[in-house]
Coordinates of C-alpha atoms in Angstrom, one line a residue:
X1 CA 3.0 -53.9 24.8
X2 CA 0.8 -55.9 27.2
X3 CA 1.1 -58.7 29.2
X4 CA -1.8 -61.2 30.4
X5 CA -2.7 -61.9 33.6
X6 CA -1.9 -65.3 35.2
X7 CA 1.1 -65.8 32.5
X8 CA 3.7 -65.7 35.8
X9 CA 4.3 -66.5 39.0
X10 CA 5.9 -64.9 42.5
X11 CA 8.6 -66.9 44.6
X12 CA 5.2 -68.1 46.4
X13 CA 3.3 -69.4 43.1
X14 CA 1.2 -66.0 43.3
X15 CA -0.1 -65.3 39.5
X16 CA 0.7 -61.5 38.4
X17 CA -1.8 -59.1 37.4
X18 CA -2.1 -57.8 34.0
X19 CA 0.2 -55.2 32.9
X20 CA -0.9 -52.0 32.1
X21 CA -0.3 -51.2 28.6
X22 CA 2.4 -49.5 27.0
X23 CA 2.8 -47.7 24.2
X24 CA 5.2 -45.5 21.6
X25 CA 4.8 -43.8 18.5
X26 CA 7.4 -44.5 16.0
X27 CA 7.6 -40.8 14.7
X28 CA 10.6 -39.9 12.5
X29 CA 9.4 -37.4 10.0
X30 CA 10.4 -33.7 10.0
X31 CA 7.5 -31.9 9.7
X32 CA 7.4 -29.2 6.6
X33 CA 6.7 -25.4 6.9
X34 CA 5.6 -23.5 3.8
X35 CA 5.3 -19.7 4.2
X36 CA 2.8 -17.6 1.8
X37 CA 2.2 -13.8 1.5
X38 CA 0.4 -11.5 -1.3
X39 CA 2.0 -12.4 -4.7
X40 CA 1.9 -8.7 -6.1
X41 CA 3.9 -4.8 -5.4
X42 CA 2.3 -3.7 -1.9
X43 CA 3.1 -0.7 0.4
X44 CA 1.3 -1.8 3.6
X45 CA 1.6 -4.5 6.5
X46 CA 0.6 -7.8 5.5
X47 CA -0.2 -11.4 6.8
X48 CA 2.6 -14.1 6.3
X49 CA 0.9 -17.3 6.6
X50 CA 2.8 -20.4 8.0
X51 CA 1.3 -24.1 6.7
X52 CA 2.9 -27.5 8.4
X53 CA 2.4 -30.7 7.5
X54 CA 1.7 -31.6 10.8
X55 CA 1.3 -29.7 14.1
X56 CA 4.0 -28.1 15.3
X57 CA 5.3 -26.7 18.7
X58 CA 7.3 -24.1 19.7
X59 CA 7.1 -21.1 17.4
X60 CA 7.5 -17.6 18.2
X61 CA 8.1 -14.6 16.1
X62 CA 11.8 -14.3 17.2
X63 CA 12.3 -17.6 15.0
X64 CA 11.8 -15.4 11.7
X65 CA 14.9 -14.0 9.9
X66 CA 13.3 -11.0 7.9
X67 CA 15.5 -8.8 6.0
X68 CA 13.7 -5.6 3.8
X69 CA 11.0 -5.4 6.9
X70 CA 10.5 -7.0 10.3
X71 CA 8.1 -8.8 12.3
X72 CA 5.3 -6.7 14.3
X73 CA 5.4 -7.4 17.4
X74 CA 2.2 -9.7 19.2
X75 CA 1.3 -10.3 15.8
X76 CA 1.8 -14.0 15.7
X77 CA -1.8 -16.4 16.0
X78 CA -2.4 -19.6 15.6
X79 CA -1.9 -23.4 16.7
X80 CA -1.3 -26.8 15.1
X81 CA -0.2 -27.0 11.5
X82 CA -1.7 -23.1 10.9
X83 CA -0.4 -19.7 12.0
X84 CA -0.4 -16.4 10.9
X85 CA 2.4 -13.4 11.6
X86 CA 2.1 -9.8 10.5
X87 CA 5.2 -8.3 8.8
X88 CA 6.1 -4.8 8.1
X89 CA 7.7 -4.1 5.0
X90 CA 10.3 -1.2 4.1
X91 CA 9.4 0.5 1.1
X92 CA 11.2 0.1 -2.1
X93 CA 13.1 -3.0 -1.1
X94 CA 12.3 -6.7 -1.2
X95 CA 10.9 -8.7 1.8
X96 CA 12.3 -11.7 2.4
X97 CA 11.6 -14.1 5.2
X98 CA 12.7 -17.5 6.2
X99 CA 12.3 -20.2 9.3
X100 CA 15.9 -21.8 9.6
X101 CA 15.7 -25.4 10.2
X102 CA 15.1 -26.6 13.8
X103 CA 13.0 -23.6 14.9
X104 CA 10.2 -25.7 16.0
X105 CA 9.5 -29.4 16.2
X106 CA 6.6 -32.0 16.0
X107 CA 4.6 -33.7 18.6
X108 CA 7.0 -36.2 18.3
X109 CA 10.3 -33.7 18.7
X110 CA 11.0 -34.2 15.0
X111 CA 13.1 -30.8 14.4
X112 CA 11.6 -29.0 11.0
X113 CA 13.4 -28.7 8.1
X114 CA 14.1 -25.3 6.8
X115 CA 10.9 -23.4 5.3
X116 CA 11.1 -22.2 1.5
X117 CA 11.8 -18.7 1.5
X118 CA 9.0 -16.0 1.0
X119 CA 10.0 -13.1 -1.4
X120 CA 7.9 -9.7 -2.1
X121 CA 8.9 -6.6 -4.1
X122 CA 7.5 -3.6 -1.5
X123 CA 6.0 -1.0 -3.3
X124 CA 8.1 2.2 -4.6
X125 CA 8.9 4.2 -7.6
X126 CA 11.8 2.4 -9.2
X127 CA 9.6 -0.7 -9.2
X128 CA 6.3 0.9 -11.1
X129 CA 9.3 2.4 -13.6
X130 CA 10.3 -0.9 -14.1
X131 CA 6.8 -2.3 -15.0
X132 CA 6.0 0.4 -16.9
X133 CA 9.1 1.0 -18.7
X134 CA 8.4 -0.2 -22.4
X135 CA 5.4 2.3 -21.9
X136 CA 7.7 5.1 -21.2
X137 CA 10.1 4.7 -23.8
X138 CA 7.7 4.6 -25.8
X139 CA 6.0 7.6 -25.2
X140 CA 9.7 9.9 -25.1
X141 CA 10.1 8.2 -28.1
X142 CA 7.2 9.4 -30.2
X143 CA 7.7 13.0 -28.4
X144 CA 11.1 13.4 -29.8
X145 CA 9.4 11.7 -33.4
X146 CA 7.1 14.1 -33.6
X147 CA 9.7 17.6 -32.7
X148 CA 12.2 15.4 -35.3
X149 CA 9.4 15.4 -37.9
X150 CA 8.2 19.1 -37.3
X151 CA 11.8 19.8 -38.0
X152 CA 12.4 18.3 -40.6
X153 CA 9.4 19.8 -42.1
X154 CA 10.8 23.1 -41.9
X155 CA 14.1 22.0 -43.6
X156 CA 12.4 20.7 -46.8
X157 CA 10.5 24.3 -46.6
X158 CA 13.2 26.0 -46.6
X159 CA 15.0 24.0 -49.5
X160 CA 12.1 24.0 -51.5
X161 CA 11.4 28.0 -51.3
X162 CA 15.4 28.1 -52.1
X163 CA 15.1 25.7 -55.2
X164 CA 11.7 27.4 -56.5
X165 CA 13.4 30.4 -56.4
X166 CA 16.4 29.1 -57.9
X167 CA 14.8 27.7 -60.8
X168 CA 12.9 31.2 -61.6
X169 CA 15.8 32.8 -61.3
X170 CA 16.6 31.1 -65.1
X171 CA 12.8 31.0 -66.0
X172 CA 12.1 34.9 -65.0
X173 CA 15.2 36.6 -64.0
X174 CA 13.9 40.0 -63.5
X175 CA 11.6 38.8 -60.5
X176 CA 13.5 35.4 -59.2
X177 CA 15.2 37.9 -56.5
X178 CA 13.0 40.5 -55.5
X179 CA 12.5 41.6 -52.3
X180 CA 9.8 40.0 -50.4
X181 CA 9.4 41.8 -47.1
X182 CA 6.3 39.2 -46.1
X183 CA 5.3 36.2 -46.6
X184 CA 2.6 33.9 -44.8
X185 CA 1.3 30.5 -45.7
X186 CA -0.5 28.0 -43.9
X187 CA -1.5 24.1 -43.9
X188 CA -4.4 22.4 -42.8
X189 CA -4.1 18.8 -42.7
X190 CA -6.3 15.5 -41.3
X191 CA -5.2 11.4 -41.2
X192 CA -8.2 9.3 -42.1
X193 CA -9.0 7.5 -38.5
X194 CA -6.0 9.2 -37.0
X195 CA -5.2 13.2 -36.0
X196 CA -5.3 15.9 -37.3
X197 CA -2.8 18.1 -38.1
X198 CA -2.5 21.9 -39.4
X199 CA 0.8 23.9 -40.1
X200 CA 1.8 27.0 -41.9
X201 CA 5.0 29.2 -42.6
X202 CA 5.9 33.3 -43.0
X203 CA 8.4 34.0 -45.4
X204 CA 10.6 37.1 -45.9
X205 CA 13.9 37.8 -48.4
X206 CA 15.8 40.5 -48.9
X207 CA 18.7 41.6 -51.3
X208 CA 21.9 42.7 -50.0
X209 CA 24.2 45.2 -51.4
X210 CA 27.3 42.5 -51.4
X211 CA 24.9 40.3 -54.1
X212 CA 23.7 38.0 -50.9
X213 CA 20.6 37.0 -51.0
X214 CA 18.8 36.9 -47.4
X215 CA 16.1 34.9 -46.5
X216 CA 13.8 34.6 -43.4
X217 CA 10.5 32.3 -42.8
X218 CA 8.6 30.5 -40.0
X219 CA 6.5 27.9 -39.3
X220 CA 3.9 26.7 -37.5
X221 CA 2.1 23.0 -36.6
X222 CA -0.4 21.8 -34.8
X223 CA -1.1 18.1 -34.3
X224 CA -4.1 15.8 -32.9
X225 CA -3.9 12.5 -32.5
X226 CA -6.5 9.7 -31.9
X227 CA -5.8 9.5 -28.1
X228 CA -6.2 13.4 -28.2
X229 CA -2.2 13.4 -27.8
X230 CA -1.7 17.0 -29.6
X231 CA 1.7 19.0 -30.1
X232 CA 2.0 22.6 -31.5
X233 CA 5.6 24.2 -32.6
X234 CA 6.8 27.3 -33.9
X235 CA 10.0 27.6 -35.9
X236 CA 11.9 30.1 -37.6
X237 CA 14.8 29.9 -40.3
X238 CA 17.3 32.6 -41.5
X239 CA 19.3 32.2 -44.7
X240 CA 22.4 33.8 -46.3
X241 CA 22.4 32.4 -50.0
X242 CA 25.7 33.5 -52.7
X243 CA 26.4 33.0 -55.9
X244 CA 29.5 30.9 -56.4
X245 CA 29.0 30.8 -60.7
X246 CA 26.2 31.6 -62.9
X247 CA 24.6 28.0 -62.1
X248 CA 25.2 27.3 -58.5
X249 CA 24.8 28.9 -55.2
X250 CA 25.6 28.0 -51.7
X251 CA 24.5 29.2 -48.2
X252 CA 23.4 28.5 -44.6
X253 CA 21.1 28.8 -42.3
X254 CA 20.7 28.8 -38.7
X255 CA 17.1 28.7 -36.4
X256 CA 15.4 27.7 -33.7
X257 CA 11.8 26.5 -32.6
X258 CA 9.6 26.8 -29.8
X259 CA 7.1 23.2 -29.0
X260 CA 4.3 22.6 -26.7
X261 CA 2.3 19.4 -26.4
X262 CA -0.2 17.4 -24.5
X263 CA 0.5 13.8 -23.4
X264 CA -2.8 11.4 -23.1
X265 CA -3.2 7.8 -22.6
X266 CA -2.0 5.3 -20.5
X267 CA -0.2 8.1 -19.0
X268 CA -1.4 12.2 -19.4
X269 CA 1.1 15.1 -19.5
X270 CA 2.8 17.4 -21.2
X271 CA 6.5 18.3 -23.0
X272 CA 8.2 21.7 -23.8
X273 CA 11.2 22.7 -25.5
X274 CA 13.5 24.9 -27.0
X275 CA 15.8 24.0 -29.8
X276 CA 18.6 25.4 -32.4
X277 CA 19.6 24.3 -35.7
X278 CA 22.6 25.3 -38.1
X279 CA 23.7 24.2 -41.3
X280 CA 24.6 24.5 -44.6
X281 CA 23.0 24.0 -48.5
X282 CA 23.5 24.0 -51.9
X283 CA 21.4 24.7 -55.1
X284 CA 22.8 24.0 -58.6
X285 CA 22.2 23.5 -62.4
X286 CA 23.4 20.1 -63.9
X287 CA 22.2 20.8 -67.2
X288 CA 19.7 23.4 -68.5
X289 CA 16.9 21.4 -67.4
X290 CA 18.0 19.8 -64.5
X291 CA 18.5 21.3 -60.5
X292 CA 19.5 19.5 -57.9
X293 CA 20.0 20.5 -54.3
X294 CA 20.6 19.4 -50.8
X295 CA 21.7 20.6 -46.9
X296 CA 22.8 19.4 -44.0
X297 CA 22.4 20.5 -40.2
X298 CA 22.7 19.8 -36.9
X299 CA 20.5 20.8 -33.8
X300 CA 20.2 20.6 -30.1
X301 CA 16.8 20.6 -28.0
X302 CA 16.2 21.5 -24.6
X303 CA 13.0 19.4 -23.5
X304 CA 10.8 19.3 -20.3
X305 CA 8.3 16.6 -19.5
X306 CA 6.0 15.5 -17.1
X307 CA 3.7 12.6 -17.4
X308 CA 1.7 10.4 -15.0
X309 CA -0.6 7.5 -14.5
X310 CA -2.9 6.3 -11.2
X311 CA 0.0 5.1 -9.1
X312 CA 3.0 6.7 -11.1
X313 CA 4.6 10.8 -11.9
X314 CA 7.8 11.1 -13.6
X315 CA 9.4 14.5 -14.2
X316 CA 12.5 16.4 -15.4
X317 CA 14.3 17.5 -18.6
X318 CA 17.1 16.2 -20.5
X319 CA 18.8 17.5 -23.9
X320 CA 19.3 15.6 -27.1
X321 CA 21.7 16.4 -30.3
X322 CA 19.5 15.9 -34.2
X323 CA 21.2 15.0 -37.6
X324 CA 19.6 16.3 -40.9
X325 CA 20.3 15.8 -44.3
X326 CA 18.1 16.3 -47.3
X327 CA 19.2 15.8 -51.0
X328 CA 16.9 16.2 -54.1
X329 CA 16.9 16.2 -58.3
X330 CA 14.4 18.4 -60.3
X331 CA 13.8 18.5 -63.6
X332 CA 12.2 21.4 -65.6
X333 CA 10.6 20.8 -69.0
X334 CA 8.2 23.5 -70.9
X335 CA 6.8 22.7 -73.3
X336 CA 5.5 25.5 -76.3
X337 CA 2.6 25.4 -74.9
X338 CA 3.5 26.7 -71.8
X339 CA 3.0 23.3 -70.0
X340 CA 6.1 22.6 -67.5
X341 CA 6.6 19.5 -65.6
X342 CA 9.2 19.3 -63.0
X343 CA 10.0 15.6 -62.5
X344 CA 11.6 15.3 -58.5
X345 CA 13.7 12.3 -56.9
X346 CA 13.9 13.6 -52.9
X347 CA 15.0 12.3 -49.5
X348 CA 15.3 13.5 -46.2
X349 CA 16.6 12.2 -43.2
X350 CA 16.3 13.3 -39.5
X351 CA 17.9 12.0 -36.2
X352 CA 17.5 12.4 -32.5
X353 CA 20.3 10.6 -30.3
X354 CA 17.9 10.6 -27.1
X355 CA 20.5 8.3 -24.6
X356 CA 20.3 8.4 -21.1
X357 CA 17.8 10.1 -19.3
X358 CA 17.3 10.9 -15.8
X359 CA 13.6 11.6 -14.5
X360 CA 12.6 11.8 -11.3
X361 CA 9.9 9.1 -10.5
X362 CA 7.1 9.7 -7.6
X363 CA 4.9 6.4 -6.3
X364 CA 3.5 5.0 -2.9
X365 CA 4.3 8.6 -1.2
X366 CA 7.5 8.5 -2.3
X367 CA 10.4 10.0 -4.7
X368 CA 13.3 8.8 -6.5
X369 CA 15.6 9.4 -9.9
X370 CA 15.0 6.7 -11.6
X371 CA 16.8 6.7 -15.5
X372 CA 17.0 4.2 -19.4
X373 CA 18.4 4.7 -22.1
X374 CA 15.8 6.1 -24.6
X375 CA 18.0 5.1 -27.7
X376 CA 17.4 7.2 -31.0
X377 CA 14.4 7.8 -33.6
X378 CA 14.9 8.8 -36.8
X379 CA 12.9 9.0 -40.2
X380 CA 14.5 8.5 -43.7
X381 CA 11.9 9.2 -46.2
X382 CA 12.1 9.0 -50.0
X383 CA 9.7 11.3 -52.4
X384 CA 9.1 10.4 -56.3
X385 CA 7.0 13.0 -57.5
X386 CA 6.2 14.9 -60.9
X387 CA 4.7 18.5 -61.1
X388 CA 2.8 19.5 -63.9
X389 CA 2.5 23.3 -64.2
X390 CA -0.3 24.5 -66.4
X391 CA -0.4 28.5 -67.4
X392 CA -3.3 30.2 -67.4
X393 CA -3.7 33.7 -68.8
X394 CA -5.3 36.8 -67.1
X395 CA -5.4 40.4 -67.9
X396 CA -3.0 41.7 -65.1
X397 CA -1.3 38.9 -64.1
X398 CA 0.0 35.0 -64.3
X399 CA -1.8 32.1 -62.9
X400 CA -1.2 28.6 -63.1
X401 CA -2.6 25.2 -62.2
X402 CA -0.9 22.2 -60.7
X403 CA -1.0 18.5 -59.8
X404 CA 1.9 16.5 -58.4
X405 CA 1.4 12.6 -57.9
X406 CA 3.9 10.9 -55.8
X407 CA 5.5 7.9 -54.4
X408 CA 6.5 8.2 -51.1
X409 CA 8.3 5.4 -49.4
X410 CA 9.3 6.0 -45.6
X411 CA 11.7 4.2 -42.7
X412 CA 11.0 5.2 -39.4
X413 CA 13.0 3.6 -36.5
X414 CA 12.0 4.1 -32.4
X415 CA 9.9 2.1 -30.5
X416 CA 8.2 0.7 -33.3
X417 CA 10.4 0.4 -36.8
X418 CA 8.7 0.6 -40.0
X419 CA 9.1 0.6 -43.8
X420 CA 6.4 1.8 -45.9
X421 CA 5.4 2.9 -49.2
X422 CA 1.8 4.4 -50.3
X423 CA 0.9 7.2 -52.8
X424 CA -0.2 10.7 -52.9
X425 CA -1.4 13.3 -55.1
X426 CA -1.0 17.3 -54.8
X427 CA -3.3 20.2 -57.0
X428 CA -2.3 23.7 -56.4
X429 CA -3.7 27.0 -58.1
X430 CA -1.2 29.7 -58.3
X431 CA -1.4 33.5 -59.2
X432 CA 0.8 36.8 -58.9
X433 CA 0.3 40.1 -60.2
X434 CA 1.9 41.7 -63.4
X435 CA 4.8 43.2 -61.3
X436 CA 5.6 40.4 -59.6
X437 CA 5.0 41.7 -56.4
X438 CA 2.1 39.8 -55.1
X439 CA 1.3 36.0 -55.3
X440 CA -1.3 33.6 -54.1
X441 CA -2.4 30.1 -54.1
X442 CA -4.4 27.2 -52.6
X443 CA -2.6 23.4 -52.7
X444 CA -4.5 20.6 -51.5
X445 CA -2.6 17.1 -51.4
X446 CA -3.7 13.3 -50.4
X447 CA -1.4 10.9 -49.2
X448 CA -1.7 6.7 -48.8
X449 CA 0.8 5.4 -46.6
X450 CA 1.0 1.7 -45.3
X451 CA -2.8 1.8 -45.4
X452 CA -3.1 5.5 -43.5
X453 CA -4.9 8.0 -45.6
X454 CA -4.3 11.6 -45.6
X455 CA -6.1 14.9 -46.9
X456 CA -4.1 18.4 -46.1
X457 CA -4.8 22.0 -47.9
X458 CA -2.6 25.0 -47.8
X459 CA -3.3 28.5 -48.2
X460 CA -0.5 31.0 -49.0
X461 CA -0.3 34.7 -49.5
X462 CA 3.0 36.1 -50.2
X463 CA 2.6 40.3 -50.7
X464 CA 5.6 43.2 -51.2
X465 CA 4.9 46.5 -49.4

């Protein structure tokens, strides 16, 4: 506002003087504080920048409410619309900070609004189990898969040394139930693009005086995957097998195994574990021709793990129940020739109710239980196969050559589920001596499965003494 010289006039008729000017800013906006910070998991002190709109006036570090850390102290810089405050965070919580409305003000006194709250996750170990977790599941998951399938395995070897024996038992009785005081075989197989894998058995039986029949065997596998993941297991099985009638005969079996693998990936480590299994089977004639058998058990593992990444160690052990149950229908058809073929319809089934594991996690310096639920895996596969038996004479002795092409169909459920089908085929060369008391063979089978080839050979030995 001004006003002119000359424009009035004293009592006296003096003129005035001009005015001096004056002058107000008309300033009514509340000035706006945004607050910034690092947008990722940290674990040390860090800058929290403050942004106004405008200058602002006033601020000091008291004016910060900070829960999950605090304010260091002479940390705070800055002037005008820009500061800068440090803020030290506790680790394994969230930081939060906020500037309540009316802290500071504007040039013009304008109080400020309240600044949009800054939130950080600090660094510790149940946050990298979080961000990781899929990962981990993952990787118990295909660790129990891979005990669940070695399992498994020795199941159907078990059945099928019962059933062969079974069926010779009709074909050759004076031999089918020999003693056989030792027994080793062994497998050597490799996935096209994939791992590699080898296993093998030891096989014993023995004839009791009450008209049981006893059986014992082991077996061993090795696998080798394309991240260099490997597993190796040992496993053993003892069998008491009785006649009920002329064409059936039922009997159990109880075991355990032994399993070491490596862990490598994302994350490297290894597993361990013990386990025990008990059940029951059956092996029956439907008609002359025709056998059919089947079992079910029920085991419990004992596993220890430790894995790790760059910022992440978990650890710690856990137990987990398995469900089997296998069921299969062979046929047996010679012809005068000699020529048999033994038609097969099979499935097996295996479960591992994992649940609820507690690990102890170890990040940023520091440790802490962290635990999921790890669900259950389990495998349900289904075998269509024929076997076609061809003699071959020799002086002192039986031989015979085999092939076996088969459908296999499989449903695997875990971290990934999965139905597939693919194809396979099986040659095997078989001898034993006149007596019965030694045999030998080579087997060599290729599988197809949802576009995953593989090769595998087994050697066997089997010897009386």
């Amino acid at each position: 506002m001004d006003v002119a010289a000359g424009v009035a006039q004293d009592a006296v008729g003096n003129d005035n003087a001009a005015a001096t000017t004056f002058s107000v800013t008309n300033d009514t906006t509340a000035p706006v504080v945004t607050l910034g910070g690092p947008g990722a998991v940290f674990v040390n002190t860090f800058a929290l920048s403050i942004s106004a709109t405008e200058d602002i006036t006033g601020l000091a570090e008291g004016d910060f409410v900070v829960t999950g850390g605090s304010v260091v102290a002479a940390s705070l810089s800055g002037s005008g619309d820009s500061y800068i405050v440090q803020i030290e965070p506790v680790l394994g919580q969230t930081v939060d900070v906020t500037l309540p409305a009316g802290a500071v003000q504007d040039i013009a006194g304008n109080p400020t609004t309240a600044a949009s709250a800054y939130s950080v996750q600090a660094g510790s170990p149940e946050s990298e189990f979080e961000a990781n977790r899929e990962a981990i599941i993952e990787i118990v998951q295909e660790d129990a898969t891979r005990r669940l399938t070695n399992e498994m395995s020795a199941n159907a070897e078990m059945i099928e040394r019962g059933l062969e024996r079974f069926i010779d038992s009709f074909q050759n009785p004076d031999t089918a139930t020999r003693d056989i005081p030792f027994d080793v075989t062994g497998r050597v197989g490799g996935t096209y693009g994939e791992h590699l894998s080898t296993n093998g058995t030891v096989f014993g039986q023995r004839n009791l005086d009450s008209g049981a029949l006893r059986t014992a065997m082991g077996q061993f596998d090795v696998a080798v995957d394309e991240d260099n993941s490997w597993a190796a297991q040992i496993s053993g099985r003892l069998t008491y097998e009785f006649s009920i009638t002329d064409d059936t005969r039922l009997g159990y079996f109880f075991g355990g195994s032994l399993s070491r693998g490596e862990i490598a990936g994302a994350f490297n480590g290894d597993t361990r574990s013990i386990s025990g299994i008990v059940g029951g089977y059956g092996l029956t004639r439907l008609q002359e021709n025709l056998f059919a058998s089947g079992y079910v058990g029920v085991g419990y593992a004992r596993t220890d793990l430790s894995f790790s990444n760059t910022t992440l160690a978990l650890s710690g052990d856990y137990g987990a129940f398995s469900y089997y149950g296998g069921a299969s229908l062979t046929g047996s058809i010679a012809n005068p020739s000699g020529v048999e073929f033994r038609p097969q319809l099979a499935f097996d089934y295996g479960q591992t109710d994992i649940g609820v594991v507690g690990l102890q996690a170890s990040a940023f310096g520091l440790t802490s239980p962290v635990s999921t639920d790890y669900g259950a895996v389990s495998i349900l596969d289904m075998t269509v196969a024929t076997e076609f038996i061809f003699p071959i004479d020799m002086q002192a002795g039986f031989a015979s050559l085999s092939f076996e092409p088969q459908l296999i169909c499989r449903r695997a459920t875990g971290s990934v589920d999965e139905e597939s089908c693919g194809g396979g085929l099986g040659l095997g060369l078989e001898g034993k001596t006149e007596n019965g008391n030694t045999r030998y063979g080579i087997e060599v089978d290729v599988t197809e499965v949802s576009g995953i080839r593989q090769s595998a050979a087994r050697l066997f030995f089997e010897a009386e003494f």
